[in-house]
mmCIF file of C-alpha atoms and ligand atoms in Angstrom:
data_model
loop_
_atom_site.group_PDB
_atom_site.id
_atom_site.type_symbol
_atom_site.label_atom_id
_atom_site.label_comp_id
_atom_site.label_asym_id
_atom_site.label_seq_id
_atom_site.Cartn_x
_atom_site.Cartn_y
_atom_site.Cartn_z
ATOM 1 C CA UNK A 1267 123.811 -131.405 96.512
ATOM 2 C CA UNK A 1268 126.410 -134.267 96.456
ATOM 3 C CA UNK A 1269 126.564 -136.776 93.325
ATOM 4 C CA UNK A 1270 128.134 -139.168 92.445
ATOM 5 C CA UNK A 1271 128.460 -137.816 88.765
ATOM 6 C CA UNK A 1272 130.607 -134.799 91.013
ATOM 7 C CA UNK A 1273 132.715 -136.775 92.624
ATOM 8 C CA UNK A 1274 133.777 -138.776 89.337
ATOM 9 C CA UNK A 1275 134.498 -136.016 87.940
ATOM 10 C CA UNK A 1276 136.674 -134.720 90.700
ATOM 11 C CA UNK A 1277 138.962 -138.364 90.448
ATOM 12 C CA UNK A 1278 138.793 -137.650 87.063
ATOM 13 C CA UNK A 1279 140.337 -134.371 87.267
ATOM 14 C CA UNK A 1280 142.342 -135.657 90.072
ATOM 15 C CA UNK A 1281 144.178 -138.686 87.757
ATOM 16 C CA UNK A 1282 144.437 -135.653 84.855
ATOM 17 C CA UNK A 1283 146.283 -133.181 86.576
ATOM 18 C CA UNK A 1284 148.434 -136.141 87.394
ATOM 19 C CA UNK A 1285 148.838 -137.833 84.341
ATOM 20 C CA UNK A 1286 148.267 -141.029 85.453
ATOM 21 C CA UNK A 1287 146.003 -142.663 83.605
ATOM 22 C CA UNK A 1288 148.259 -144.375 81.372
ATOM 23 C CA UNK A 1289 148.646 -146.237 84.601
ATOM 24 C CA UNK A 1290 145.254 -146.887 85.100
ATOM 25 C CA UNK A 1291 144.875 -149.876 83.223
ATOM 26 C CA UNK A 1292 141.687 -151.808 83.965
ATOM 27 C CA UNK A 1293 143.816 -154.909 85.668
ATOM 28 C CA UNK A 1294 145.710 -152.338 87.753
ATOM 29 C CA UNK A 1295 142.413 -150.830 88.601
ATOM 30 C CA UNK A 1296 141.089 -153.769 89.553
ATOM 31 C CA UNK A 1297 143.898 -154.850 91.281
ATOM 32 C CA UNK A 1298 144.575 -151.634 92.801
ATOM 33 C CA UNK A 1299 140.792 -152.039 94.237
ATOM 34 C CA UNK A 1300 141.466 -155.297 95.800
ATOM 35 C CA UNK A 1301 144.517 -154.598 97.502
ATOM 36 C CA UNK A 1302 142.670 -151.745 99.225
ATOM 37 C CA UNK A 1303 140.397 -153.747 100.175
ATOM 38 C CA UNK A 1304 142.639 -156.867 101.629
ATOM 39 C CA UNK A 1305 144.460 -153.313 103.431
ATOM 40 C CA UNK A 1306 140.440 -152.531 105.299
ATOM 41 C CA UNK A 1307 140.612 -156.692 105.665
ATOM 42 C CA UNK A 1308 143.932 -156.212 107.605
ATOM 43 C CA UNK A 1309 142.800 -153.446 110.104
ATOM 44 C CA UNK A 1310 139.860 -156.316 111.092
ATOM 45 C CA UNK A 1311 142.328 -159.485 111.265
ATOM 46 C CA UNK A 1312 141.966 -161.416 114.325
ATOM 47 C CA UNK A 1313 140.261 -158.479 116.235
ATOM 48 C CA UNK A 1314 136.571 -159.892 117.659
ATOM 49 C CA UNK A 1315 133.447 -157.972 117.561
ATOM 50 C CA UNK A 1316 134.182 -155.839 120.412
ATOM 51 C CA UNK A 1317 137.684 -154.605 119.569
ATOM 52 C CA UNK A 1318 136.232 -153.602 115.886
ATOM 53 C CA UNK A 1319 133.831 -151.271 117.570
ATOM 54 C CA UNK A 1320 136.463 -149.886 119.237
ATOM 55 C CA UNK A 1321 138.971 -149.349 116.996
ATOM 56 C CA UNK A 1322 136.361 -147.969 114.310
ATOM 57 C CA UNK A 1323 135.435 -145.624 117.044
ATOM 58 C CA UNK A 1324 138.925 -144.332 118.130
ATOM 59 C CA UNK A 1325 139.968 -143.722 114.725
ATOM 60 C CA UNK A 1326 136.820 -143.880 112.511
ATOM 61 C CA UNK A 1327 138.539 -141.841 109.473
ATOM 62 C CA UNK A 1328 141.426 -144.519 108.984
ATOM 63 C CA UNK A 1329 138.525 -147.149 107.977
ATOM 64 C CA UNK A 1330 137.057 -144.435 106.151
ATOM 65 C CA UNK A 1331 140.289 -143.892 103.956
ATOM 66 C CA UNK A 1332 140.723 -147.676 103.481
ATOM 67 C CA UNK A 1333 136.943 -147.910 102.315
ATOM 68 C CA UNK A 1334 137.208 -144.563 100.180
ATOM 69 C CA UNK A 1335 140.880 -145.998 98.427
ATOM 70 C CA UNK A 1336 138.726 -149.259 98.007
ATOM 71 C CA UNK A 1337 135.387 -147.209 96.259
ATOM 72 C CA UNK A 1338 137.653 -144.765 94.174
ATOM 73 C CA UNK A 1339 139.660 -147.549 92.607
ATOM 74 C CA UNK A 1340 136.307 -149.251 91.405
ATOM 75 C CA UNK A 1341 134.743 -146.032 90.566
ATOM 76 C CA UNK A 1342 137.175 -145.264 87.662
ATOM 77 C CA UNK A 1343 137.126 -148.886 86.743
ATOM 78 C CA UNK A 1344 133.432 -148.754 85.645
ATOM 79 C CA UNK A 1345 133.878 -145.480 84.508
ATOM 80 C CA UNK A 1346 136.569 -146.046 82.102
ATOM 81 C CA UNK A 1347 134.994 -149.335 80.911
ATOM 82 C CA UNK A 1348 131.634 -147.455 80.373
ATOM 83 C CA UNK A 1349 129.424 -148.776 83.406
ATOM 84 C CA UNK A 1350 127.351 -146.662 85.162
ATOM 85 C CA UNK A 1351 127.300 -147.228 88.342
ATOM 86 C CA UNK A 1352 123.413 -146.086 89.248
ATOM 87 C CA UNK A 1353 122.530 -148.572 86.311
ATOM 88 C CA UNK A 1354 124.860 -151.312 87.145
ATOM 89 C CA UNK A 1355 124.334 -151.322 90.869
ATOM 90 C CA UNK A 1356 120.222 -151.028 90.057
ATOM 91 C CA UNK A 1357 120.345 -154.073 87.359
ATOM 92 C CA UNK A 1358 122.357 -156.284 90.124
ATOM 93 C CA UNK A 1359 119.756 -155.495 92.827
ATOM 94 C CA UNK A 1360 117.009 -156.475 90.746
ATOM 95 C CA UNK A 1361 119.335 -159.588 89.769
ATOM 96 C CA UNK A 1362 119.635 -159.906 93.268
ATOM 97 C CA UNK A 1363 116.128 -159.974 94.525
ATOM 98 C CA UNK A 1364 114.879 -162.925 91.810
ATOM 99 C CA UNK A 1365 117.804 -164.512 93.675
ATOM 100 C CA UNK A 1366 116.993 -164.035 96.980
ATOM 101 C CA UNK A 1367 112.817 -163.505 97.149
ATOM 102 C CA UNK A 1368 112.370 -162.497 100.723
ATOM 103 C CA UNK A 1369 109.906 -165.141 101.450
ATOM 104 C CA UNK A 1370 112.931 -167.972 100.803
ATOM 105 C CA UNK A 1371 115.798 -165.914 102.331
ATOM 106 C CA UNK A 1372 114.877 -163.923 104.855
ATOM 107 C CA UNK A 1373 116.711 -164.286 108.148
ATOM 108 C CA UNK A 1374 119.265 -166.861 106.371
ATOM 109 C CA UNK A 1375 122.760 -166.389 105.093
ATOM 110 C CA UNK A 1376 122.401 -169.367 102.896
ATOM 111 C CA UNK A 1377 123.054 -169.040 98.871
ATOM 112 C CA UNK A 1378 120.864 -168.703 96.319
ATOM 113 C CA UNK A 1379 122.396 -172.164 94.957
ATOM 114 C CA UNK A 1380 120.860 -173.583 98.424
ATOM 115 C CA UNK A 1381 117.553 -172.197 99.496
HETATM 116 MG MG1 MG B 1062 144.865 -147.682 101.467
#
């Protein structure tokens, strides 16, 4: 079976062999994640609906590496600042759904600020 706790400890490996954590500082991390995700951002820019489909369908795995760079970037964030992910993700959903009760929300992109 696939976990998460596998992967992690294949980036970790990964970043070893390299040596490159003393790169890996948590603002380059977090930085690092961003850009990655402004580069997913720039294979959408000014394409409508349709022409998204298409593209992701053509070439599927180029989104995929742009999402992956994105996820691995924030995955050895948390992990080097302690954060589980399964706990961190589950505590923000829970955050989430006292925000946003689905009798208020449902069907509506408003904010919780607004409902
Ligand atoms: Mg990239």
């Amino acid at each position: 079976m696939k976990t998460y706790q596998d992967l992690l400890k294949k980036l970790r490996i990964f970043r070893q062999e390299r040596n490159w954590e003393q790169f890996h500082k948590p603002k380059d991390l977090a930085m690092a994640a961003a850009i990655e995700a402004a580069e997913l951002m720039q294979e959408f820019l000014w394409q409508n609906e349709e022409e998204v489909k298409q593209k992701v369908k053509q070439n599927k795995e180029r989104y995929a590496d742009e999402i992956a760079d994105t996820v691995v970037y924030l995955m050895l964030l948390a992990d080097d600042l302690g954060i589980d992910m399964y706990d961190a993700i589950e505590n923000k959903m829970a955050k989430n759904a006292k925000k946003y009760p689905v009798e208020k929300c449902r069907g509506k992109s408003t904010k919780y600020t607004n409902l």
